[in-house]
Amino acid sequence: MKESIISRIQPDLRRIEEEIELLLTTSVPLISVVGRYIMGSGGKRLRPLLLVLSARLCGYQGSHDASLAVVFEFIHAASLLHDDVVDHAKFRRNRPAANTVWGNQAVVLVGDFLYSKAIHLTVGYNSLRMLEVLSEATTRMSEGEVLQLVHADNIEISEEEYIEVITRKTAVLISAACQIGALFGGNDVQREKALKTYGHNLGIAFQLVDDTLDYTGDVKELGKPVGNDIQEGKATLPLICALRNGKPGDRARLREVFSSEQLRKEDFAEIKELVTRSGGLDYTLRLASRHIQTAKQALDIFPPHPTRDLLSDIADYVICRRM
Amino acid sequence: MKESIISRIQPDLRRIEEEIELLLTTSVPLISVVGRYIMGSGGKRLRPLLLVLSARLCGYQGSHDASLAVVFEFIHAASLLHDDVVDHAKFRRNRPAANTVWGNQAVVLVGDFLYSKAIHLTVGYNSLRMLEVLSEATTRMSEGEVLQLVHADNIEISEEEYIEVITRKTAVLISAACQIGALFGGNDVQREKALKTYGHNLGIAFQLVDDTLDYTGDVKELGKPVGNDIQEGKATLPLICALRNGKPGDRARLREVFSSEQLRKEDFAEIKELVTRSGGLDYTLRLASRHIQTAKQALDIFPPHPTRDLLSDIADYVICRRM
């Protein structure tokens, strides 16, 4: 992350890390061990951080926000654990995926624990409205995960269907973190709506950039092999766009490689070339930029404030990030 | 189930079935399909029924209890789906287990959906207290599932540790269904406590009987092979007891068969004989009977009422059930 952002978020990140450690302590040691493994593997803590900053921008000045922030890291970690089972993932963030270390069983059950614990922590904040937002978000998220499964190996997915999947899979939780931060920080409908919009657009942009990094990223920075999505049968926007704009011969070749069992290095290089040439990567990044603009504009209702600037800088960072 | 009980619960069961069907309708058809599969496979609807009856015993007379009741069937179904992944189950209730039909992926994700949807439905009842009870129950449940995994293949588990596992795995949710029924039906602390105690003890007895049926049950009635627990490396109370009371030679033999990779028919017959001879089955059923007595006594604070009698009869049925 950019140095200028890091220095400003450091104290909050430290509080979040301490709270994660505290809340992972349970009477069942295996839960703490697997929990620490999935959450200790270099996550950005984007969701808890956005909650803390949203609350602050809405006027909150205390430190009772930490557990509520961790709720979002727990739910995110639970979904990563369950994703790894679903994707048969071998690696995540440069380390063996949790399921390859602990087995599918532990990974499914610890995911369930983290999810339950997150709800239980939120209940402690005595706000039905927060619970309403959170439980709607997790329900839509899980529908999105099933939707993605339904579209597995479907290269003919439309841009609209793809946007629906990433909205549910990624944007909904990020948006809920911002919205619940706003609810916790104050109780102003306009501000809540603005931060919800910020989070929603940031989330979509985040996933769009993620999907381009699967083509252009660096294995080391990314912590997983490039070409992972194609290998897993996920057609993301760069590919969807290439298929829409490519010449008939190129399209046939894209379909052929996409549906092959094993993706060879040279196949991926060829796909990457076709996707780049057809403008698929540019198109995806332009769309991400537009969402970042919308996210930043949503912050306009707030008066000038260092936290507003920070949220705006985080939005810019999402576009230029390399991991 | 006994005819005399069935006739009294029929109208409620019908309402519950209709509500399940209604609530399983989502914008993602695969969710409805897998949900109907796991919930249509001959479950007893014990948890929703207990909620409805608990609410009625506490004075509730309307029909707005149906969704709240279904919450407990959804959570139960989610845990069955995730269990099937964990246990690599091939059969459940005489049909192929959901994971063998739809794959681990769909089963994990639809489980997540059912769980999220259950929380979301409960939020709709506007009671933080209900959410507190429910989220604590699901957190303890998931801890129990991990605990059971930790004890997998451990024949040296103590009776105390085993009771802790079944309390969390089974009793906690049944108890929460009764307690939340009481909260919904009225708001009397004594009654809430009584129904919580009833559910807790009924739940433990239910699981104890289940664990004896794994030795003595009929494949057809049970819907899964007998000896399933040993095959899956679960040492339940009948076996724990046999290991405690058996002669040294018998104990060595129990350990040997328990740790063997594949359980042959004749091995199981031998184990069953040892477990019976050592009094393991009797001991387990006696303990279950004591819990049923405690469950029924908890109902004493209620004045005579057909619903009180029905709850008492359901408790008796738990002991003599064959499936």
XYZ file of C-alpha atoms in Angstrom:
646
model
C 0.000 0.000 0.000
C 1.203 3.517 -0.628
C 3.390 4.900 2.161
C 1.311 8.052 2.494
C -1.790 5.971 3.219
C -0.031 3.474 5.465
C 1.229 6.090 7.901
C -2.281 7.451 8.371
C -3.949 4.060 8.959
C -1.230 2.505 11.117
C -2.786 3.220 14.545
C -6.177 1.867 13.428
C -4.620 -1.202 11.845
C -2.810 -1.900 15.102
C -6.061 -1.700 17.079
C -7.764 -3.985 14.567
C -4.958 -6.561 14.750
C -5.097 -6.605 18.547
C -8.847 -7.073 18.517
C -8.653 -9.928 15.984
C -6.129 -11.691 18.189
C -8.322 -11.194 21.258
C -11.516 -12.377 19.586
C -9.894 -15.470 18.109
C -9.229 -16.857 21.554
C -11.796 -19.602 22.137
C -12.134 -22.703 24.261
C -11.443 -24.803 21.155
C -7.763 -24.320 20.220
C -8.140 -25.593 16.633
C -10.465 -22.665 15.908
C -7.843 -20.167 17.051
C -5.140 -21.935 15.059
C -7.058 -22.076 11.764
C -8.489 -18.596 12.374
C -5.028 -17.139 12.911
C -3.766 -18.966 9.843
C -6.393 -17.548 7.489
C -6.354 -14.100 9.068
C -2.626 -13.908 9.585
C -1.804 -14.400 5.939
C -1.302 -10.809 4.893
C -4.836 -9.557 4.426
C -5.281 -5.845 3.873
C -7.939 -5.446 6.600
C -9.786 -3.309 4.075
C -13.259 -4.016 5.454
C -12.580 -3.333 9.167
C -10.579 -0.260 8.212
C -13.442 1.120 6.127
C -15.831 0.588 9.039
C -13.547 2.474 11.434
C -13.024 5.350 8.991
C -16.728 5.563 8.110
C -17.646 5.735 11.807
C -15.043 8.453 12.380
C -16.218 10.487 9.414
C -19.705 10.374 10.935
C -18.425 11.747 14.211
C -17.384 8.738 16.296
C -14.288 9.349 18.423
C -14.054 6.375 20.827
C -12.423 2.965 20.550
C -15.476 0.734 20.988
C -15.572 0.327 17.202
C -12.846 -2.333 17.107
C -14.989 -5.467 17.655
C -17.579 -4.233 15.184
C -14.798 -3.702 12.665
C -13.475 -7.223 13.236
C -16.953 -8.603 12.433
C -16.214 -7.781 8.802
C -12.797 -9.432 8.807
C -14.365 -12.546 10.357
C -17.075 -12.721 7.699
C -14.519 -12.097 4.971
C -12.237 -14.818 6.399
C -15.182 -17.239 6.651
C -15.986 -16.659 2.995
C -12.324 -17.158 2.022
C -12.224 -20.444 3.932
C -15.396 -21.692 2.268
C -14.180 -20.432 -1.123
C -10.998 -22.449 -0.774
C -13.053 -25.614 -0.293
C -15.210 -24.651 -3.239
C -12.331 -23.720 -5.530
C -10.106 -26.613 -4.432
C -7.539 -23.835 -3.962
C -3.960 -24.887 -3.399
C -2.480 -21.480 -2.621
C -3.613 -18.190 -1.154
C -1.320 -15.224 -0.512
C 1.871 -17.201 -1.176
C 1.033 -19.880 1.379
C -0.718 -23.218 1.069
C -4.503 -22.623 1.236
C -6.017 -23.467 4.627
C -7.857 -26.529 3.314
C -4.631 -28.129 2.107
C -3.154 -27.742 5.616
C -6.146 -28.496 7.835
C -8.465 -30.389 5.521
C -11.874 -29.403 4.162
C -13.569 -30.406 7.387
C -11.814 -27.979 9.701
C -12.024 -25.248 7.099
C -15.796 -25.544 6.645
C -16.431 -25.660 10.396
C -14.058 -22.855 11.385
C -15.700 -20.767 8.652
C -19.063 -21.492 10.284
C -17.663 -20.484 13.652
C -16.269 -17.172 12.353
C -19.560 -16.376 10.729
C -21.597 -17.167 13.867
C -19.183 -15.287 16.068
C -19.468 -12.255 13.780
C -23.245 -12.200 14.175
C -22.926 -12.697 17.924
C -20.471 -9.776 18.185
C -22.812 -7.546 16.211
C -25.748 -8.450 18.466
C -23.646 -7.004 21.303
C -23.968 -3.561 19.693
C -27.725 -3.555 20.385
C -28.810 -2.278 17.009
C -31.442 -4.121 15.027
C -30.739 -1.829 12.091
C -27.095 -2.948 11.977
C -28.200 -6.571 12.145
C -30.680 -5.962 9.369
C -27.977 -4.515 7.107
C -25.459 -7.213 8.014
C -27.766 -10.213 7.627
C -29.113 -8.913 4.341
C -25.531 -8.477 3.139
C -24.468 -11.999 4.104
C -27.610 -13.492 2.558
C -26.958 -11.676 -0.727
C -23.284 -12.661 -0.522
C -24.088 -16.347 -0.194
C -26.577 -16.093 -3.062
C -23.757 -14.510 -5.084
C -21.405 -17.370 -4.270
C -23.989 -19.888 -5.487
C -24.589 -17.749 -8.572
C -20.858 -17.812 -9.320
C -20.917 -21.583 -8.971
C -23.836 -21.792 -11.399
C -21.824 -19.747 -13.874
C -18.687 -21.862 -13.424
C -17.168 -22.827 -16.767
C -19.673 -20.576 -18.518
C -17.745 -18.351 -20.884
C -21.013 -17.020 -22.302
C -21.911 -15.121 -19.119
C -23.044 -11.588 -19.972
C -21.440 -8.433 -18.604
C -24.640 -7.768 -16.674
C -24.619 -11.220 -15.050
C -20.943 -10.830 -14.220
C -21.546 -7.444 -12.554
C -24.376 -9.046 -10.555
C -21.994 -11.771 -9.336
C -19.212 -9.385 -8.265
C -21.698 -7.018 -6.654
C -22.945 -9.799 -4.423
C -19.614 -11.545 -3.977
C -17.509 -8.494 -3.118
C -19.297 -5.148 -3.142
C -22.152 -6.039 -0.794
C -19.909 -6.746 2.209
C -17.632 -3.747 1.636
C -20.693 -1.564 1.267
C -22.191 -2.971 4.477
C -18.940 -2.256 6.373
C -19.155 1.410 5.352
C -22.886 1.635 6.013
C -22.660 0.015 9.442
C -19.700 2.273 10.258
C -21.980 5.213 9.462
C -24.790 3.779 11.605
C -22.385 3.303 14.480
C -20.736 6.709 14.101
C -23.867 8.786 13.978
C -27.345 8.204 12.766
C -27.856 10.369 9.751
C -29.713 8.841 6.817
C -27.922 10.945 4.183
C -24.477 10.069 5.499
C -25.396 6.410 5.805
C -26.554 6.420 2.204
C -23.421 8.236 1.012
C -21.060 5.775 2.686
C -23.102 2.836 1.449
C -22.713 4.196 -2.099
C -18.995 4.790 -1.542
C -18.523 1.188 -0.356
C -20.613 -0.309 -3.125
C -18.650 1.400 -5.886
C -15.311 0.849 -4.186
C -16.189 -2.844 -3.901
C -17.055 -3.215 -7.571
C -13.887 -1.367 -8.606
C -11.855 -3.503 -6.217
C -13.108 -6.711 -7.825
C -12.704 -5.370 -11.376
C -9.064 -4.519 -10.651
C -8.623 -7.926 -9.028
C -9.877 -9.527 -12.219
C -7.366 -7.599 -14.355
C -4.535 -8.516 -11.943
C -5.288 -12.151 -12.666
C -3.899 -11.347 -16.142
C -1.253 -8.745 -15.436
C -0.268 -9.289 -11.806
C 2.994 -10.568 -10.451
C 2.849 -14.043 -8.892
C 4.873 -12.923 -5.874
C 2.896 -9.781 -5.215
C -0.399 -11.542 -5.839
C 0.330 -14.584 -3.703
C -1.405 -16.843 -6.190
C -0.673 -17.878 -9.769
C -1.847 -15.588 -12.561
C -4.452 -17.142 -14.827
C -6.103 -18.568 -11.742
C -9.594 -17.467 -12.761
C -9.468 -19.124 -16.196
C -8.025 -22.238 -14.593
C -10.996 -22.285 -12.210
C -13.478 -21.725 -15.032
C -14.323 -18.145 -14.057
C -14.961 -15.873 -17.008
C -14.324 -12.338 -15.755
C -14.913 -9.050 -17.530
C -11.594 -8.849 -19.470
C -12.400 -12.195 -21.074
C -16.108 -11.445 -21.541
C -15.108 -8.249 -23.328
C -12.521 -10.018 -25.491
C -15.134 -12.533 -26.513
C -17.519 -9.733 -27.434
C -15.004 -7.706 -29.458
C -12.618 -10.325 -30.807
C -12.453 -11.623 -34.385
C -14.273 -14.939 -35.022
C -11.007 -16.895 -35.056
C -9.864 -15.349 -31.787
C -13.215 -16.058 -30.173
C -13.077 -19.702 -31.147
C -9.575 -19.934 -29.726
C -10.673 -18.253 -26.436
C -13.508 -20.741 -26.068
C -11.194 -23.640 -26.809
C -8.544 -22.676 -24.257
C -11.137 -21.731 -21.623
C -12.757 -25.132 -21.793
C -9.525 -27.143 -21.791
C -8.812 -29.191 -18.690
C -5.302 -27.931 -17.960
C -4.150 -24.397 -18.726
C -0.600 -24.479 -20.084
C 1.731 -21.514 -19.660
C 1.735 -20.789 -23.379
C -2.081 -21.019 -23.547
C -2.354 -18.384 -20.862
C 0.170 -16.136 -22.642
C -1.942 -16.445 -25.783
C -5.173 -15.622 -23.939
C -3.523 -12.678 -22.242
C -2.407 -11.376 -25.643
C -5.924 -11.772 -27.102
C -7.562 -10.156 -24.075
C -5.134 -7.232 -24.201
C -5.431 -6.765 -27.975
C -9.238 -6.772 -27.880
C -9.195 -4.009 -25.261
C -10.655 -6.245 -22.532
C -8.185 -5.100 -19.875
C -8.542 -1.407 -20.781
C -12.316 -1.648 -20.769
C -12.334 -3.284 -17.341
C -9.972 -0.697 -15.844
C -11.972 2.172 -17.349
C -15.124 0.776 -15.772
C -13.293 0.451 -12.458
C -12.190 4.092 -12.730
C -15.749 5.215 -13.270
C -16.846 3.371 -10.122
C -13.991 4.983 -8.194
C -15.165 8.399 -9.378
C -18.691 7.622 -8.191
C -17.319 6.401 -4.861
C -15.354 9.614 -4.342
C -18.254 11.832 -5.394
C -20.426 10.178 -2.756
C -18.064 11.631 -0.141
C -18.854 15.173 -1.314
C -21.688 15.574 1.177
C -19.149 15.499 4.003
C -17.303 18.676 4.974
C -13.525 18.685 4.460
C -11.970 16.309 6.962
C -8.727 14.289 7.073
C -10.782 11.073 7.188
C -12.693 12.101 4.076
C -9.369 12.636 2.305
C -8.136 9.284 3.506
C -11.224 7.466 2.183
C -10.764 9.291 -1.102
C -7.076 8.273 -1.254
C -7.980 4.656 -0.484
C -10.371 4.751 -3.445
C -7.568 6.012 -5.708
C -5.255 3.342 -4.363
C -7.716 0.582 -5.300
C -7.203 1.462 -8.965
C -3.408 1.515 -8.966
C -2.795 -1.358 -6.573
C -0.571 -4.234 -7.647
C -1.814 -6.841 -5.181
C -43.876 -41.142 15.182
C -46.656 -42.413 17.409
C -50.109 -41.957 15.912
C -51.437 -40.185 19.019
C -48.751 -37.531 18.687
C -49.013 -37.220 14.915
C -52.698 -36.339 14.936
C -52.085 -33.508 17.383
C -49.158 -31.958 15.497
C -50.512 -32.366 11.965
C -51.925 -28.839 11.520
C -48.684 -27.246 12.784
C -46.537 -29.514 10.630
C -48.571 -28.474 7.611
C -48.042 -24.778 8.359
C -44.314 -25.396 8.825
C -44.045 -27.273 5.524
C -45.831 -24.492 3.651
C -43.562 -21.874 5.187
C -40.405 -23.834 4.324
C -41.550 -24.064 0.729
C -42.282 -20.339 0.629
C -38.997 -19.285 2.196
C -36.923 -21.519 -0.062
C -37.983 -19.551 -3.104
C -35.018 -17.369 -4.095
C -33.707 -15.645 -7.190
C -31.050 -18.367 -7.467
C -32.809 -21.613 -8.473
C -29.947 -23.918 -7.387
C -30.462 -22.762 -3.797
C -34.121 -23.758 -3.877
C -33.280 -27.098 -5.466
C -30.567 -28.093 -2.969
C -32.579 -26.619 -0.093
C -35.647 -28.637 -1.034
C -33.491 -31.733 -1.418
C -31.990 -31.550 2.057
C -35.213 -30.411 3.697
C -37.486 -32.693 1.758
C -35.749 -35.845 2.843
C -38.003 -36.916 5.677
C -36.866 -34.732 8.555
C -38.993 -34.747 11.664
C -39.254 -30.930 11.889
C -38.581 -31.404 15.592
C -37.004 -27.970 16.102
C -39.671 -25.817 14.394
C -42.369 -27.874 16.065
C -40.846 -27.313 19.501
C -40.717 -23.576 18.833
C -44.375 -23.463 17.841
C -45.457 -25.514 20.860
C -43.280 -23.523 23.279
C -44.757 -20.257 22.009
C -48.270 -21.644 22.365
C -47.637 -22.903 25.880
C -46.523 -19.368 26.761
C -49.763 -17.916 25.452
C -49.209 -17.207 21.754
C -52.267 -17.879 19.600
C -51.501 -16.380 16.164
C -49.801 -17.771 13.066
C -46.881 -15.346 12.768
C -44.677 -17.974 14.426
C -44.154 -19.988 11.231
C -41.117 -18.137 9.804
C -39.455 -18.047 13.190
C -39.996 -21.791 13.456
C -38.479 -22.354 10.016
C -35.343 -20.491 11.152
C -34.499 -23.569 13.197
C -35.081 -25.987 10.348
C -32.861 -23.819 8.119
C -30.036 -23.809 10.658
C -30.453 -27.536 11.206
C -30.396 -28.163 7.445
C -27.308 -25.935 7.037
C -25.499 -27.937 9.677
C -26.537 -31.229 8.012
C -25.229 -29.981 4.665
C -21.900 -28.965 6.177
C -21.732 -32.191 8.178
C -22.116 -34.203 4.996
C -19.078 -32.463 3.520
C -17.196 -33.044 6.740
C -18.190 -36.677 7.132
C -17.841 -37.518 3.438
C -21.315 -38.936 3.932
C -22.706 -41.055 1.127
C -26.234 -41.506 2.453
C -28.684 -39.630 4.634
C -32.258 -40.749 5.278
C -32.151 -43.494 2.638
C -31.119 -41.118 -0.139
C -27.718 -40.132 -1.492
C -26.294 -37.359 0.694
C -26.602 -33.899 -0.854
C -22.864 -33.579 -1.469
C -22.793 -36.725 -3.590
C -25.551 -35.295 -5.807
C -24.600 -31.616 -6.004
C -20.927 -31.627 -5.050
C -19.217 -30.187 -1.982
C -19.232 -26.724 -3.499
C -22.980 -26.283 -3.796
C -23.513 -27.946 -0.443
C -21.144 -25.611 1.429
C -22.602 -22.506 -0.214
C -26.266 -23.432 0.116
C -25.537 -24.184 3.789
C -24.134 -20.667 4.103
C -27.223 -19.260 2.445
C -29.622 -21.125 4.755
C -27.695 -19.941 7.760
C -27.657 -16.303 6.634
C -31.293 -16.413 5.670
C -32.155 -17.801 9.113
C -30.452 -14.863 10.821
C -32.124 -12.442 8.436
C -35.558 -13.947 9.162
C -34.962 -13.668 12.892
C -33.931 -10.013 12.572
C -37.414 -9.465 11.139
C -38.902 -10.335 14.550
C -37.317 -7.193 16.052
C -36.000 -8.810 19.199
C -32.376 -8.379 20.180
C -32.892 -10.932 22.924
C -33.923 -13.588 20.393
C -30.883 -12.741 18.284
C -28.668 -12.950 21.337
C -29.948 -16.445 22.169
C -29.792 -17.605 18.553
C -26.305 -16.305 17.752
C -24.908 -17.661 20.992
C -26.447 -21.024 20.134
C -25.003 -21.141 16.633
C -21.578 -20.048 17.893
C -21.560 -22.796 20.514
C -22.846 -25.251 17.894
C -20.007 -24.504 15.510
C -17.496 -24.783 18.353
C -19.045 -28.176 19.112
C -18.647 -29.290 15.518
C -14.954 -28.384 15.599
C -14.619 -30.102 18.967
C -16.112 -33.260 17.463
C -13.600 -33.038 14.639
C -10.751 -32.685 17.143
C -11.981 -35.855 18.852
C -12.336 -37.743 15.569
C -10.760 -41.190 15.775
C -10.199 -40.648 19.506
C -11.563 -43.674 21.322
C -10.121 -42.351 24.610
C -12.587 -39.433 24.782
C -14.067 -39.183 28.292
C -17.790 -39.302 29.069
C -17.565 -35.657 30.146
C -15.959 -34.570 26.861
C -18.534 -36.580 24.909
C -21.418 -34.928 26.781
C -19.863 -31.549 26.032
C -19.758 -32.406 22.309
C -23.387 -33.575 22.100
C -24.572 -30.648 24.199
C -23.093 -28.212 21.723
C -23.786 -30.265 18.619
C -27.422 -31.110 19.304
C -28.856 -29.830 22.585
C -27.938 -26.163 22.179
C -30.084 -25.619 19.063
C -33.067 -27.597 20.360
C -32.854 -25.669 23.617
C -32.681 -22.359 21.729
C -35.787 -23.309 19.689
C -37.757 -23.828 22.910
C -36.341 -20.725 24.576
C -37.009 -18.481 21.585
C -40.509 -19.957 21.318
C -41.022 -18.869 24.943
C -39.642 -15.388 24.220
C -41.958 -15.060 21.249
C -44.985 -16.447 23.056
C -44.797 -14.282 26.136
C -42.006 -12.700 28.035
C -41.777 -14.429 31.360
C -38.299 -15.236 32.641
C -39.380 -18.344 34.588
C -41.183 -19.842 31.614
C -38.313 -19.031 29.303
C -35.925 -20.768 31.685
C -38.217 -23.797 32.045
C -38.524 -24.309 28.292
C -34.800 -23.781 27.828
C -34.194 -26.560 30.383
C -36.786 -28.768 28.701
C -35.085 -28.314 25.311
C -31.600 -28.818 26.671
C -32.425 -32.136 28.311
C -34.584 -33.305 25.424
C -31.682 -32.520 23.082
C -29.161 -34.517 25.072
C -31.558 -37.455 25.359
C -32.279 -37.240 21.645
C -28.607 -37.536 20.777
C -27.976 -40.310 23.315
C -30.794 -42.355 21.775
C -29.428 -41.561 18.320
C -26.088 -42.951 19.388
C -27.662 -46.205 20.606
C -29.649 -46.503 17.361
C -26.358 -46.539 15.503
C -25.904 -49.975 17.139
C -29.436 -51.305 17.347
C -31.346 -49.457 14.653
C -32.790 -50.801 11.465
C -31.055 -49.652 8.274
C -34.351 -48.932 6.562
C -35.893 -47.007 9.441
C -32.657 -45.142 10.131
C -31.955 -44.182 6.536
C -28.237 -44.755 7.005
C -26.113 -47.832 7.697
C -25.733 -48.957 11.304
C -22.190 -48.732 12.615
C -21.879 -45.397 10.873
C -20.363 -43.643 13.890
C -17.566 -46.172 14.355
C -16.901 -46.088 10.628
C -16.539 -42.320 10.867
C -14.275 -42.546 13.895
C -16.840 -41.218 16.372
C -16.646 -42.831 19.780
C -20.082 -42.360 21.356
C -21.225 -43.175 24.880
C -22.076 -46.871 24.357
C -18.521 -47.472 23.171
C -16.924 -45.191 25.780
C -18.795 -47.122 28.447
C -17.794 -50.509 27.009
C -14.180 -49.421 27.012
C -14.477 -48.348 30.644
C -16.176 -51.524 31.864
C -14.866 -54.178 29.504
C -12.263 -56.845 30.284
C -8.691 -56.055 29.132
C -8.953 -58.417 26.150
C -12.269 -56.883 25.053
C -10.876 -53.391 25.382
C -7.874 -54.229 23.207
C -10.234 -55.677 20.619
C -12.484 -52.581 20.701
C -9.472 -50.330 20.133
C -8.249 -52.513 17.297
C -11.544 -52.595 15.402
C -12.202 -48.883 16.044
C -8.890 -47.892 14.495
C -9.127 -50.202 11.471
C -9.608 -48.530 8.107
C -12.634 -50.473 6.926
C -15.329 -51.797 9.254
C -16.411 -55.282 8.126
C -19.902 -56.578 8.887
C -18.545 -59.213 11.267
C -16.355 -56.631 13.053
C -19.403 -54.509 13.721
C -21.386 -57.512 14.981
C -18.546 -58.238 17.379
C -18.379 -54.636 18.626
C -22.129 -54.589 19.062
C -21.926 -57.753 21.136
C -19.135 -56.303 23.332
C -20.940 -53.001 23.773
C -24.164 -54.775 24.728
C -22.476 -57.209 27.092
C -20.574 -54.475 28.917
C -23.807 -52.596 29.540
C -22.868 -49.658 27.287
C -26.257 -49.507 25.577
C -28.218 -49.853 28.840
C -26.121 -47.203 30.501
C -26.687 -44.769 27.621
C -30.446 -45.347 27.561
C -30.687 -44.956 31.348
C -28.867 -41.640 31.100
C -31.219 -40.572 28.293
C -34.220 -41.511 30.490
C -32.908 -39.355 33.308
C -32.635 -36.382 30.954
C -36.169 -37.014 29.732
C -37.378 -36.981 33.351
C -35.617 -33.667 33.916
C -37.118 -32.285 30.703
C -40.624 -33.261 31.762
C -40.185 -31.926 35.284
C -39.231 -28.549 33.855
C -42.758 -28.354 32.424
C -44.264 -28.587 35.922
C -44.331 -24.816 36.336
C -46.972 -24.603 33.616
C -50.636 -25.169 34.496
C -52.311 -28.201 32.900
C -52.684 -27.554 29.173
C -52.973 -29.800 26.089
C -49.713 -28.308 24.760
C -47.913 -29.140 27.992
C -49.105 -32.738 27.637
C -47.984 -32.809 24.030
C -44.471 -31.587 24.912
C -44.356 -34.215 27.633
C -45.454 -36.936 25.185
C -42.839 -35.807 22.667
C -40.211 -36.202 25.394
C -41.391 -39.770 26.045
C -41.382 -40.490 22.340
C -37.717 -39.465 22.069
C -36.774 -42.405 24.275
C -38.740 -45.083 22.457
C -38.231 -43.853 18.900
C -36.802 -46.249 16.302
C -35.556 -43.653 13.840
